[in-house]
Amino acid sequence: MTRELTTSIEIDAPPERVWDVLVDFDHYHEWNPFMRVAGRPNEGATLTVHLMPPGGRESVFEPDVTHCEKHRELRWLGDETRAGFEAMNEALKTRVEGLVEAEEREAVESS
């Protein structure tokens, strides 16, 4: 059985305004003080991303923009992020599968 985990957020603004904020890398610090991004949001471009968690160590990675559709979607991925996302996805998958198994056991025990 295939399971999919998705998340979403509603932003009370038109897509054009959200896009303008999303690709305005010079001003990321105004809404995300833990992240700096340099580069151009063009498909095929390489970005430089600095992550600065509070009390943590700064990390820098250089993902490639894999998809850029104005006012709709900006996607980037790099070797570092790919490994991080794969680890996160595996952890979430394990957690979700554990929850489903617990629900199934509970349903069987209740019948």
PDB file of N, CA and C in Angstrom:
ATOM      1  N   MET A   1       0.847  -1.174   0.000  1.00  0.00           N
ATOM      2  CA  MET A   1       0.000   0.000   0.000  1.00  0.00           C
ATOM      3  C   MET A   1       0.897   1.243   0.000  1.00  0.00           C
ATOM      4  N   THR A   2       0.616   2.172  -0.873  1.00  0.00           N
ATOM      5  CA  THR A   2       1.356   3.421  -0.940  1.00  0.00           C
ATOM      6  C   THR A   2       0.689   4.473  -0.077  1.00  0.00           C
ATOM      7  N   ARG A   3       1.506   5.145   0.724  1.00  0.00           N
ATOM      8  CA  ARG A   3       0.983   6.223   1.571  1.00  0.00           C
ATOM      9  C   ARG A   3       1.681   7.507   1.181  1.00  0.00           C
ATOM     10  N   GLU A   4       0.985   8.601   1.297  1.00  0.00           N
ATOM     11  CA  GLU A   4       1.553   9.903   0.964  1.00  0.00           C
ATOM     12  C   GLU A   4       1.273  10.867   2.099  1.00  0.00           C
ATOM     13  N   LEU A   5       2.305  11.616   2.477  1.00  0.00           N
ATOM     14  CA  LEU A   5       2.163  12.627   3.512  1.00  0.00           C
ATOM     15  C   LEU A   5       2.338  13.982   2.850  1.00  0.00           C
ATOM     16  N   THR A   6       1.352  14.848   2.995  1.00  0.00           N
ATOM     17  CA  THR A   6       1.438  16.184   2.412  1.00  0.00           C
ATOM     18  C   THR A   6       1.125  17.218   3.480  1.00  0.00           C
ATOM     19  N   THR A   7       1.645  18.398   3.268  1.00  0.00           N
ATOM     20  CA  THR A   7       1.336  19.516   4.156  1.00  0.00           C
ATOM     21  C   THR A   7       0.981  20.708   3.286  1.00  0.00           C
ATOM     22  N   SER A   8       0.251  21.631   3.866  1.00  0.00           N
ATOM     23  CA  SER A   8      -0.087  22.850   3.130  1.00  0.00           C
ATOM     24  C   SER A   8      -0.332  23.972   4.123  1.00  0.00           C
ATOM     25  N   ILE A   9      -0.324  25.170   3.599  1.00  0.00           N
ATOM     26  CA  ILE A   9      -0.609  26.344   4.416  1.00  0.00           C
ATOM     27  C   ILE A   9      -1.371  27.326   3.532  1.00  0.00           C
ATOM     28  N   GLU A  10      -2.335  27.982   4.097  1.00  0.00           N
ATOM     29  CA  GLU A  10      -3.065  29.008   3.366  1.00  0.00           C
ATOM     30  C   GLU A  10      -2.467  30.362   3.699  1.00  0.00           C
ATOM     31  N   ILE A  11      -2.169  31.122   2.673  1.00  0.00           N
ATOM     32  CA  ILE A  11      -1.616  32.459   2.847  1.00  0.00           C
ATOM     33  C   ILE A  11      -2.618  33.441   2.274  1.00  0.00           C
ATOM     34  N   ASP A  12      -3.017  34.397   3.077  1.00  0.00           N
ATOM     35  CA  ASP A  12      -4.025  35.370   2.671  1.00  0.00           C
ATOM     36  C   ASP A  12      -3.373  36.470   1.829  1.00  0.00           C
ATOM     37  N   ALA A  13      -2.989  36.105   0.620  1.00  0.00           N
ATOM     38  CA  ALA A  13      -2.357  37.047  -0.315  1.00  0.00           C
ATOM     39  C   ALA A  13      -2.469  36.455  -1.716  1.00  0.00           C
ATOM     40  N   PRO A  14      -2.479  37.306  -2.716  1.00  0.00           N
ATOM     41  CA  PRO A  14      -2.535  36.788  -4.088  1.00  0.00           C
ATOM     42  C   PRO A  14      -1.226  36.074  -4.447  1.00  0.00           C
ATOM     43  N   PRO A  15      -1.280  35.099  -5.357  1.00  0.00           N
ATOM     44  CA  PRO A  15      -0.077  34.346  -5.754  1.00  0.00           C
ATOM     45  C   PRO A  15       1.091  35.245  -6.168  1.00  0.00           C
ATOM     46  N   GLU A  16       0.793  36.343  -6.827  1.00  0.00           N
ATOM     47  CA  GLU A  16       1.861  37.243  -7.277  1.00  0.00           C
ATOM     48  C   GLU A  16       2.637  37.822  -6.093  1.00  0.00           C
ATOM     49  N   ARG A  17       1.935  38.177  -5.029  1.00  0.00           N
ATOM     50  CA  ARG A  17       2.601  38.741  -3.841  1.00  0.00           C
ATOM     51  C   ARG A  17       3.423  37.678  -3.127  1.00  0.00           C
ATOM     52  N   VAL A  18       2.864  36.472  -2.987  1.00  0.00           N
ATOM     53  CA  VAL A  18       3.596  35.369  -2.361  1.00  0.00           C
ATOM     54  C   VAL A  18       4.860  35.074  -3.173  1.00  0.00           C
ATOM     55  N   TRP A  19       4.734  35.035  -4.478  1.00  0.00           N
ATOM     56  CA  TRP A  19       5.884  34.772  -5.345  1.00  0.00           C
ATOM     57  C   TRP A  19       6.966  35.837  -5.154  1.00  0.00           C
ATOM     58  N   ASP A  20       6.545  37.090  -5.123  1.00  0.00           N
ATOM     59  CA  ASP A  20       7.515  38.183  -4.954  1.00  0.00           C
ATOM     60  C   ASP A  20       8.325  38.017  -3.672  1.00  0.00           C
ATOM     61  N   VAL A  21       7.671  37.612  -2.592  1.00  0.00           N
ATOM     62  CA  VAL A  21       8.376  37.402  -1.320  1.00  0.00           C
ATOM     63  C   VAL A  21       9.267  36.160  -1.412  1.00  0.00           C
ATOM     64  N   LEU A  22       8.758  35.106  -2.023  1.00  0.00           N
ATOM     65  CA  LEU A  22       9.489  33.843  -2.126  1.00  0.00           C
ATOM     66  C   LEU A  22      10.806  33.987  -2.886  1.00  0.00           C
ATOM     67  N   VAL A  23      10.813  34.759  -3.949  1.00  0.00           N
ATOM     68  CA  VAL A  23      12.024  34.875  -4.771  1.00  0.00           C
ATOM     69  C   VAL A  23      12.867  36.102  -4.436  1.00  0.00           C
ATOM     70  N   ASP A  24      12.459  36.871  -3.443  1.00  0.00           N
ATOM     71  CA  ASP A  24      13.236  38.043  -3.021  1.00  0.00           C
ATOM     72  C   ASP A  24      14.272  37.602  -1.988  1.00  0.00           C
ATOM     73  N   PHE A  25      15.300  36.892  -2.454  1.00  0.00           N
ATOM     74  CA  PHE A  25      16.292  36.302  -1.567  1.00  0.00           C
ATOM     75  C   PHE A  25      16.999  37.352  -0.703  1.00  0.00           C
ATOM     76  N   ASP A  26      17.180  38.550  -1.223  1.00  0.00           N
ATOM     77  CA  ASP A  26      17.871  39.594  -0.462  1.00  0.00           C
ATOM     78  C   ASP A  26      17.139  39.984   0.819  1.00  0.00           C
ATOM     79  N   HIS A  27      15.846  39.693   0.882  1.00  0.00           N
ATOM     80  CA  HIS A  27      15.054  40.090   2.057  1.00  0.00           C
ATOM     81  C   HIS A  27      14.530  38.906   2.871  1.00  0.00           C
ATOM     82  N   TYR A  28      15.066  37.714   2.635  1.00  0.00           N
ATOM     83  CA  TYR A  28      14.626  36.540   3.409  1.00  0.00           C
ATOM     84  C   TYR A  28      14.742  36.788   4.904  1.00  0.00           C
ATOM     85  N   HIS A  29      15.797  37.480   5.309  1.00  0.00           N
ATOM     86  CA  HIS A  29      16.029  37.700   6.744  1.00  0.00           C
ATOM     87  C   HIS A  29      14.862  38.416   7.420  1.00  0.00           C
ATOM     88  N   GLU A  30      14.025  39.110   6.656  1.00  0.00           N
ATOM     89  CA  GLU A  30      12.890  39.823   7.245  1.00  0.00           C
ATOM     90  C   GLU A  30      11.808  38.865   7.738  1.00  0.00           C
ATOM     91  N   TRP A  31      11.700  37.681   7.143  1.00  0.00           N
ATOM     92  CA  TRP A  31      10.679  36.729   7.561  1.00  0.00           C
ATOM     93  C   TRP A  31      11.268  35.388   8.003  1.00  0.00           C
ATOM     94  N   ASN A  32      12.555  35.167   7.717  1.00  0.00           N
ATOM     95  CA  ASN A  32      13.216  33.946   8.150  1.00  0.00           C
ATOM     96  C   ASN A  32      14.649  34.290   8.555  1.00  0.00           C
ATOM     97  N   PRO A  33      14.850  34.670   9.820  1.00  0.00           N
ATOM     98  CA  PRO A  33      16.177  35.119  10.249  1.00  0.00           C
ATOM     99  C   PRO A  33      17.222  34.008  10.287  1.00  0.00           C
ATOM    100  N   PHE A  34      16.830  32.769  10.070  1.00  0.00           N
ATOM    101  CA  PHE A  34      17.753  31.645  10.150  1.00  0.00           C
ATOM    102  C   PHE A  34      18.260  31.187   8.791  1.00  0.00           C
ATOM    103  N   MET A  35      17.891  31.908   7.731  1.00  0.00           N
ATOM    104  CA  MET A  35      18.230  31.456   6.388  1.00  0.00           C
ATOM    105  C   MET A  35      18.622  32.626   5.501  1.00  0.00           C
ATOM    106  N   ARG A  36      19.720  32.456   4.784  1.00  0.00           N
ATOM    107  CA  ARG A  36      20.141  33.429   3.771  1.00  0.00           C
ATOM    108  C   ARG A  36      20.273  32.672   2.454  1.00  0.00           C
ATOM    109  N   VAL A  37      19.794  33.264   1.375  1.00  0.00           N
ATOM    110  CA  VAL A  37      19.857  32.628   0.065  1.00  0.00           C
ATOM    111  C   VAL A  37      20.438  33.629  -0.925  1.00  0.00           C
ATOM    112  N   ALA A  38      21.378  33.162  -1.734  1.00  0.00           N
ATOM    113  CA  ALA A  38      21.955  33.990  -2.790  1.00  0.00           C
ATOM    114  C   ALA A  38      21.839  33.240  -4.110  1.00  0.00           C
ATOM    115  N   GLY A  39      21.590  33.983  -5.159  1.00  0.00           N
ATOM    116  CA  GLY A  39      21.462  33.387  -6.485  1.00  0.00           C
ATOM    117  C   GLY A  39      20.219  33.903  -7.179  1.00  0.00           C
ATOM    118  N   ARG A  40      19.920  33.282  -8.302  1.00  0.00           N
ATOM    119  CA  ARG A  40      18.751  33.695  -9.081  1.00  0.00           C
ATOM    120  C   ARG A  40      17.767  32.537  -9.152  1.00  0.00           C
ATOM    121  N   PRO A  41      16.486  32.822  -9.026  1.00  0.00           N
ATOM    122  CA  PRO A  41      15.477  31.753  -9.055  1.00  0.00           C
ATOM    123  C   PRO A  41      15.140  31.321 -10.479  1.00  0.00           C
ATOM    124  N   ASN A  42      16.156  30.889 -11.204  1.00  0.00           N
ATOM    125  CA  ASN A  42      15.964  30.432 -12.581  1.00  0.00           C
ATOM    126  C   ASN A  42      16.238  28.938 -12.660  1.00  0.00           C
ATOM    127  N   GLU A  43      15.412  28.206 -13.373  1.00  0.00           N
ATOM    128  CA  GLU A  43      15.612  26.775 -13.519  1.00  0.00           C
ATOM    129  C   GLU A  43      17.020  26.505 -14.032  1.00  0.00           C
ATOM    130  N   GLY A  44      17.726  25.595 -13.364  1.00  0.00           N
ATOM    131  CA  GLY A  44      19.098  25.260 -13.729  1.00  0.00           C
ATOM    132  C   GLY A  44      20.149  26.062 -12.970  1.00  0.00           C
ATOM    133  N   ALA A  45      19.744  27.142 -12.307  1.00  0.00           N
ATOM    134  CA  ALA A  45      20.687  27.972 -11.553  1.00  0.00           C
ATOM    135  C   ALA A  45      21.090  27.259 -10.262  1.00  0.00           C
ATOM    136  N   THR A  46      22.265  27.609  -9.754  1.00  0.00           N
ATOM    137  CA  THR A  46      22.729  27.099  -8.469  1.00  0.00           C
ATOM    138  C   THR A  46      22.613  28.212  -7.440  1.00  0.00           C
ATOM    139  N   LEU A  47      21.998  27.901  -6.307  1.00  0.00           N
ATOM    140  CA  LEU A  47      21.841  28.860  -5.216  1.00  0.00           C
ATOM    141  C   LEU A  47      22.873  28.563  -4.131  1.00  0.00           C
ATOM    142  N   THR A  48      23.149  29.540  -3.301  1.00  0.00           N
ATOM    143  CA  THR A  48      23.942  29.330  -2.098  1.00  0.00           C
ATOM    144  C   THR A  48      23.030  29.610  -0.917  1.00  0.00           C
ATOM    145  N   VAL A  49      22.837  28.601  -0.078  1.00  0.00           N
ATOM    146  CA  VAL A  49      21.918  28.706   1.045  1.00  0.00           C
ATOM    147  C   VAL A  49      22.696  28.550   2.345  1.00  0.00           C
ATOM    148  N   HIS A  50      22.530  29.530   3.232  1.00  0.00           N
ATOM    149  CA  HIS A  50      23.135  29.498   4.568  1.00  0.00           C
ATOM    150  C   HIS A  50      22.019  29.262   5.571  1.00  0.00           C
ATOM    151  N   LEU A  51      22.124  28.192   6.339  1.00  0.00           N
ATOM    152  CA  LEU A  51      21.177  27.924   7.414  1.00  0.00           C
ATOM    153  C   LEU A  51      21.875  28.232   8.728  1.00  0.00           C
ATOM    154  N   MET A  52      21.238  29.057   9.563  1.00  0.00           N
ATOM    155  CA  MET A  52      21.845  29.497  10.816  1.00  0.00           C
ATOM    156  C   MET A  52      20.870  29.283  11.963  1.00  0.00           C
ATOM    157  N   PRO A  53      20.762  28.040  12.451  1.00  0.00           N
ATOM    158  CA  PRO A  53      19.818  27.784  13.548  1.00  0.00           C
ATOM    159  C   PRO A  53      20.292  28.443  14.840  1.00  0.00           C
ATOM    160  N   PRO A  54      19.368  28.941  15.642  1.00  0.00           N
ATOM    161  CA  PRO A  54      19.780  29.577  16.897  1.00  0.00           C
ATOM    162  C   PRO A  54      20.518  28.579  17.787  1.00  0.00           C
ATOM    163  N   GLY A  55      21.683  28.996  18.230  1.00  0.00           N
ATOM    164  CA  GLY A  55      22.479  28.136  19.097  1.00  0.00           C
ATOM    165  C   GLY A  55      23.151  26.993  18.374  1.00  0.00           C
ATOM    166  N   GLY A  56      22.961  26.918  17.064  1.00  0.00           N
ATOM    167  CA  GLY A  56      23.553  25.838  16.286  1.00  0.00           C
ATOM    168  C   GLY A  56      24.662  26.333  15.394  1.00  0.00           C
ATOM    169  N   ARG A  57      25.199  25.434  14.634  1.00  0.00           N
ATOM    170  CA  ARG A  57      26.289  25.743  13.730  1.00  0.00           C
ATOM    171  C   ARG A  57      25.743  26.072  12.343  1.00  0.00           C
ATOM    172  N   GLU A  58      26.290  27.093  11.735  1.00  0.00           N
ATOM    173  CA  GLU A  58      25.868  27.467  10.384  1.00  0.00           C
ATOM    174  C   GLU A  58      26.263  26.379   9.403  1.00  0.00           C
ATOM    175  N   SER A  59      25.363  26.097   8.473  1.00  0.00           N
ATOM    176  CA  SER A  59      25.693  25.171   7.389  1.00  0.00           C
ATOM    177  C   SER A  59      25.375  25.849   6.068  1.00  0.00           C
ATOM    178  N   VAL A  60      26.161  25.512   5.077  1.00  0.00           N
ATOM    179  CA  VAL A  60      26.010  26.107   3.752  1.00  0.00           C
ATOM    180  C   VAL A  60      25.866  24.973   2.745  1.00  0.00           C
ATOM    181  N   PHE A  61      24.911  25.106   1.857  1.00  0.00           N
ATOM    182  CA  PHE A  61      24.800  24.146   0.764  1.00  0.00           C
ATOM    183  C   PHE A  61      24.431  24.877  -0.510  1.00  0.00           C
ATOM    184  N   GLU A  62      24.628  24.193  -1.638  1.00  0.00           N
ATOM    185  CA  GLU A  62      24.413  24.816  -2.943  1.00  0.00           C
ATOM    186  C   GLU A  62      23.477  23.957  -3.788  1.00  0.00           C
ATOM    187  N   PRO A  63      22.188  24.122  -3.577  1.00  0.00           N
ATOM    188  CA  PRO A  63      21.220  23.353  -4.364  1.00  0.00           C
ATOM    189  C   PRO A  63      21.019  23.966  -5.751  1.00  0.00           C
ATOM    190  N   ASP A  64      20.543  23.135  -6.652  1.00  0.00           N
ATOM    191  CA  ASP A  64      20.186  23.596  -7.995  1.00  0.00           C
ATOM    192  C   ASP A  64      18.681  23.831  -8.048  1.00  0.00           C
ATOM    193  N   VAL A  65      18.272  24.874  -8.752  1.00  0.00           N
ATOM    194  CA  VAL A  65      16.843  25.128  -8.971  1.00  0.00           C
ATOM    195  C   VAL A  65      16.380  24.101 -10.000  1.00  0.00           C
ATOM    196  N   THR A  66      15.486  23.213  -9.585  1.00  0.00           N
ATOM    197  CA  THR A  66      15.036  22.137 -10.470  1.00  0.00           C
ATOM    198  C   THR A  66      13.746  22.478 -11.209  1.00  0.00           C
ATOM    199  N   HIS A  67      13.008  23.451 -10.673  1.00  0.00           N
ATOM    200  CA  HIS A  67      11.767  23.853 -11.339  1.00  0.00           C
ATOM    201  C   HIS A  67      11.425  25.275 -10.910  1.00  0.00           C
ATOM    202  N   CYS A  68      11.052  26.081 -11.870  1.00  0.00           N
ATOM    203  CA  CYS A  68      10.657  27.450 -11.560  1.00  0.00           C
ATOM    204  C   CYS A  68       9.520  27.837 -12.497  1.00  0.00           C
ATOM    205  N   GLU A  69       8.339  27.949 -11.914  1.00  0.00           N
ATOM    206  CA  GLU A  69       7.160  28.361 -12.670  1.00  0.00           C
ATOM    207  C   GLU A  69       6.591  29.591 -11.973  1.00  0.00           C
ATOM    208  N   LYS A  70       6.799  30.739 -12.580  1.00  0.00           N
ATOM    209  CA  LYS A  70       6.450  32.017 -11.964  1.00  0.00           C
ATOM    210  C   LYS A  70       5.021  32.013 -11.411  1.00  0.00           C
ATOM    211  N   HIS A  71       4.907  32.500 -10.183  1.00  0.00           N
ATOM    212  CA  HIS A  71       3.649  32.616  -9.438  1.00  0.00           C
ATOM    213  C   HIS A  71       3.056  31.272  -9.040  1.00  0.00           C
ATOM    214  N   ARG A  72       3.783  30.153  -9.280  1.00  0.00           N
ATOM    215  CA  ARG A  72       3.221  28.836  -8.949  1.00  0.00           C
ATOM    216  C   ARG A  72       4.152  27.943  -8.144  1.00  0.00           C
ATOM    217  N   GLU A  73       5.415  27.826  -8.583  1.00  0.00           N
ATOM    218  CA  GLU A  73       6.260  26.818  -7.938  1.00  0.00           C
ATOM    219  C   GLU A  73       7.738  27.142  -8.099  1.00  0.00           C
ATOM    220  N   LEU A  74       8.466  27.015  -6.993  1.00  0.00           N
ATOM    221  CA  LEU A  74       9.922  27.123  -6.980  1.00  0.00           C
ATOM    222  C   LEU A  74      10.431  25.901  -6.235  1.00  0.00           C
ATOM    223  N   ARG A  75      11.240  25.102  -6.912  1.00  0.00           N
ATOM    224  CA  ARG A  75      11.744  23.879  -6.299  1.00  0.00           C
ATOM    225  C   ARG A  75      13.254  23.838  -6.455  1.00  0.00           C
ATOM    226  N   TRP A  76      13.957  23.506  -5.347  1.00  0.00           N
ATOM    227  CA  TRP A  76      15.400  23.336  -5.450  1.00  0.00           C
ATOM    228  C   TRP A  76      15.806  22.075  -4.725  1.00  0.00           C
ATOM    229  N   LEU A  77      16.947  21.515  -5.149  1.00  0.00           N
ATOM    230  CA  LEU A  77      17.428  20.286  -4.554  1.00  0.00           C
ATOM    231  C   LEU A  77      18.932  20.194  -4.769  1.00  0.00           C
ATOM    232  N   GLY A  78      19.629  19.772  -3.744  1.00  0.00           N
ATOM    233  CA  GLY A  78      21.071  19.560  -3.819  1.00  0.00           C
ATOM    234  C   GLY A  78      21.424  18.260  -3.147  1.00  0.00           C
ATOM    235  N   ASP A  79      22.649  17.820  -3.300  1.00  0.00           N
ATOM    236  CA  ASP A  79      23.069  16.563  -2.688  1.00  0.00           C
ATOM    237  C   ASP A  79      22.838  16.581  -1.187  1.00  0.00           C
ATOM    238  N   GLU A  80      23.162  17.710  -0.543  1.00  0.00           N
ATOM    239  CA  GLU A  80      22.991  17.798   0.901  1.00  0.00           C
ATOM    240  C   GLU A  80      21.517  17.751   1.284  1.00  0.00           C
ATOM    241  N   THR A  81      20.700  18.504   0.558  1.00  0.00           N
ATOM    242  CA  THR A  81      19.276  18.526   0.891  1.00  0.00           C
ATOM    243  C   THR A  81      18.626  17.197   0.549  1.00  0.00           C
ATOM    244  N   ARG A  82      19.077  16.579  -0.539  1.00  0.00           N
ATOM    245  CA  ARG A  82      18.505  15.292  -0.928  1.00  0.00           C
ATOM    246  C   ARG A  82      18.711  14.279   0.198  1.00  0.00           C
ATOM    247  N   ALA A  83      19.933  14.200   0.726  1.00  0.00           N
ATOM    248  CA  ALA A  83      20.214  13.263   1.817  1.00  0.00           C
ATOM    249  C   ALA A  83      19.384  13.617   3.048  1.00  0.00           C
ATOM    250  N   GLY A  84      19.293  14.904   3.357  1.00  0.00           N
ATOM    251  CA  GLY A  84      18.509  15.340   4.517  1.00  0.00           C
ATOM    252  C   GLY A  84      17.034  15.035   4.353  1.00  0.00           C
ATOM    253  N   PHE A  85      16.501  15.308   3.160  1.00  0.00           N
ATOM    254  CA  PHE A  85      15.088  15.033   2.918  1.00  0.00           C
ATOM    255  C   PHE A  85      14.815  13.532   2.915  1.00  0.00           C
ATOM    256  N   GLU A  86      15.747  12.749   2.345  1.00  0.00           N
ATOM    257  CA  GLU A  86      15.549  11.309   2.344  1.00  0.00           C
ATOM    258  C   GLU A  86      15.517  10.770   3.769  1.00  0.00           C
ATOM    259  N   ALA A  87      16.421  11.263   4.624  1.00  0.00           N
ATOM    260  CA  ALA A  87      16.433  10.824   6.026  1.00  0.00           C
ATOM    261  C   ALA A  87      15.146  11.253   6.726  1.00  0.00           C
ATOM    262  N   MET A  88      14.709  12.504   6.482  1.00  0.00           N
ATOM    263  CA  MET A  88      13.487  13.000   7.101  1.00  0.00           C
ATOM    264  C   MET A  88      12.285  12.195   6.596  1.00  0.00           C
ATOM    265  N   ASN A  89      12.233  11.938   5.288  1.00  0.00           N
ATOM    266  CA  ASN A  89      11.120  11.176   4.734  1.00  0.00           C
ATOM    267  C   ASN A  89      11.081   9.764   5.291  1.00  0.00           C
ATOM    268  N   GLU A  90      12.259   9.140   5.468  1.00  0.00           N
ATOM    269  CA  GLU A  90      12.304   7.788   6.021  1.00  0.00           C
ATOM    270  C   GLU A  90      11.803   7.799   7.460  1.00  0.00           C
ATOM    271  N   ALA A  91      12.203   8.815   8.237  1.00  0.00           N
ATOM    272  CA  ALA A  91      11.743   8.920   9.624  1.00  0.00           C
ATOM    273  C   ALA A  91      10.230   9.122   9.667  1.00  0.00           C
ATOM    274  N   LEU A  92       9.708   9.989   8.806  1.00  0.00           N
ATOM    275  CA  LEU A  92       8.261  10.217   8.771  1.00  0.00           C
ATOM    276  C   LEU A  92       7.521   8.962   8.328  1.00  0.00           C
ATOM    277  N   LYS A  93       8.074   8.281   7.328  1.00  0.00           N
ATOM    278  CA  LYS A  93       7.449   7.057   6.833  1.00  0.00           C
ATOM    279  C   LYS A  93       7.381   6.021   7.956  1.00  0.00           C
ATOM    280  N   THR A  94       8.475   5.867   8.684  1.00  0.00           N
ATOM    281  CA  THR A  94       8.502   4.922   9.795  1.00  0.00           C
ATOM    282  C   THR A  94       7.469   5.303  10.841  1.00  0.00           C
ATOM    283  N   ARG A  95       7.378   6.589  11.151  1.00  0.00           N
ATOM    284  CA  ARG A  95       6.421   7.073  12.150  1.00  0.00           C
ATOM    285  C   ARG A  95       4.987   6.824  11.680  1.00  0.00           C
ATOM    286  N   VAL A  96       4.697   7.168  10.433  1.00  0.00           N
ATOM    287  CA  VAL A  96       3.342   6.991   9.894  1.00  0.00           C
ATOM    288  C   VAL A  96       2.987   5.511   9.854  1.00  0.00           C
ATOM    289  N   GLU A  97       3.925   4.673   9.393  1.00  0.00           N
ATOM    290  CA  GLU A  97       3.640   3.240   9.340  1.00  0.00           C
ATOM    291  C   GLU A  97       3.370   2.696  10.737  1.00  0.00           C
ATOM    292  N   GLY A  98       4.137   3.177  11.736  1.00  0.00           N
ATOM    293  CA  GLY A  98       3.913   2.749  13.116  1.00  0.00           C
ATOM    294  C   GLY A  98       2.539   3.152  13.613  1.00  0.00           C
ATOM    295  N   LEU A  99       2.110   4.366  13.278  1.00  0.00           N
ATOM    296  CA  LEU A  99       0.788   4.830  13.694  1.00  0.00           C
ATOM    297  C   LEU A  99      -0.311   4.012  13.030  1.00  0.00           C
ATOM    298  N   VAL A 100      -0.144   3.703  11.757  1.00  0.00           N
ATOM    299  CA  VAL A 100      -1.153   2.918  11.038  1.00  0.00           C
ATOM    300  C   VAL A 100      -1.230   1.513  11.630  1.00  0.00           C
ATOM    301  N   GLU A 101      -0.065   0.912  11.907  1.00  0.00           N
ATOM    302  CA  GLU A 101      -0.063  -0.426  12.502  1.00  0.00           C
ATOM    303  C   GLU A 101      -0.755  -0.411  13.866  1.00  0.00           C
ATOM    304  N   ALA A 102      -0.503   0.624  14.671  1.00  0.00           N
ATOM    305  CA  ALA A 102      -1.148   0.736  15.982  1.00  0.00           C
ATOM    306  C   ALA A 102      -2.659   0.873  15.823  1.00  0.00           C
ATOM    307  N   GLU A 103      -3.098   1.667  14.851  1.00  0.00           N
ATOM    308  CA  GLU A 103      -4.536   1.835  14.602  1.00  0.00           C
ATOM    309  C   GLU A 103      -5.149   0.520  14.156  1.00  0.00           C
ATOM    310  N   GLU A 104      -4.433  -0.219  13.308  1.00  0.00           N
ATOM    311  CA  GLU A 104      -4.948  -1.499  12.827  1.00  0.00           C
ATOM    312  C   GLU A 104      -5.058  -2.500  13.977  1.00  0.00           C
ATOM    313  N   ARG A 105      -4.025  -2.533  14.859  1.00  0.00           N
ATOM    314  CA  ARG A 105      -4.073  -3.438  16.018  1.00  0.00           C
ATOM    315  C   ARG A 105      -5.238  -3.060  16.929  1.00  0.00           C
ATOM    316  N   GLU A 106      -5.419  -1.760  17.147  1.00  0.00           N
ATOM    317  CA  GLU A 106      -6.503  -1.291  18.005  1.00  0.00           C
ATOM    318  C   GLU A 106      -7.856  -1.661  17.411  1.00  0.00           C
ATOM    319  N   ALA A 107      -7.997  -1.535  16.099  1.00  0.00           N
ATOM    320  CA  ALA A 107      -9.258  -1.896  15.447  1.00  0.00           C
ATOM    321  C   ALA A 107      -9.542  -3.381  15.596  1.00  0.00           C
ATOM    322  N   VAL A 108      -8.513  -4.205  15.448  1.00  0.00           N
ATOM    323  CA  VAL A 108      -8.685  -5.664  15.579  1.00  0.00           C
ATOM    324  C   VAL A 108      -9.041  -6.019  17.022  1.00  0.00           C
ATOM    325  N   GLU A 109      -8.340  -5.387  17.981  1.00  0.00           N
ATOM    326  CA  GLU A 109      -8.602  -5.672  19.380  1.00  0.00           C
ATOM    327  C   GLU A 109      -9.996  -5.221  19.802  1.00  0.00           C
ATOM    328  N   SER A 110     -10.521  -4.173  19.178  1.00  0.00           N
ATOM    329  CA  SER A 110     -11.846  -3.637  19.524  1.00  0.00           C
ATOM    330  C   SER A 110     -12.966  -4.478  18.948  1.00  0.00           C
ATOM    331  N   SER A 111     -12.666  -5.272  17.890  1.00  0.00           N
ATOM    332  CA  SER A 111     -13.754  -6.037  17.270  1.00  0.00           C
ATOM    333  C   SER A 111     -14.047  -7.328  17.973  1.00  0.00           C
TER     334      SER A 111
END
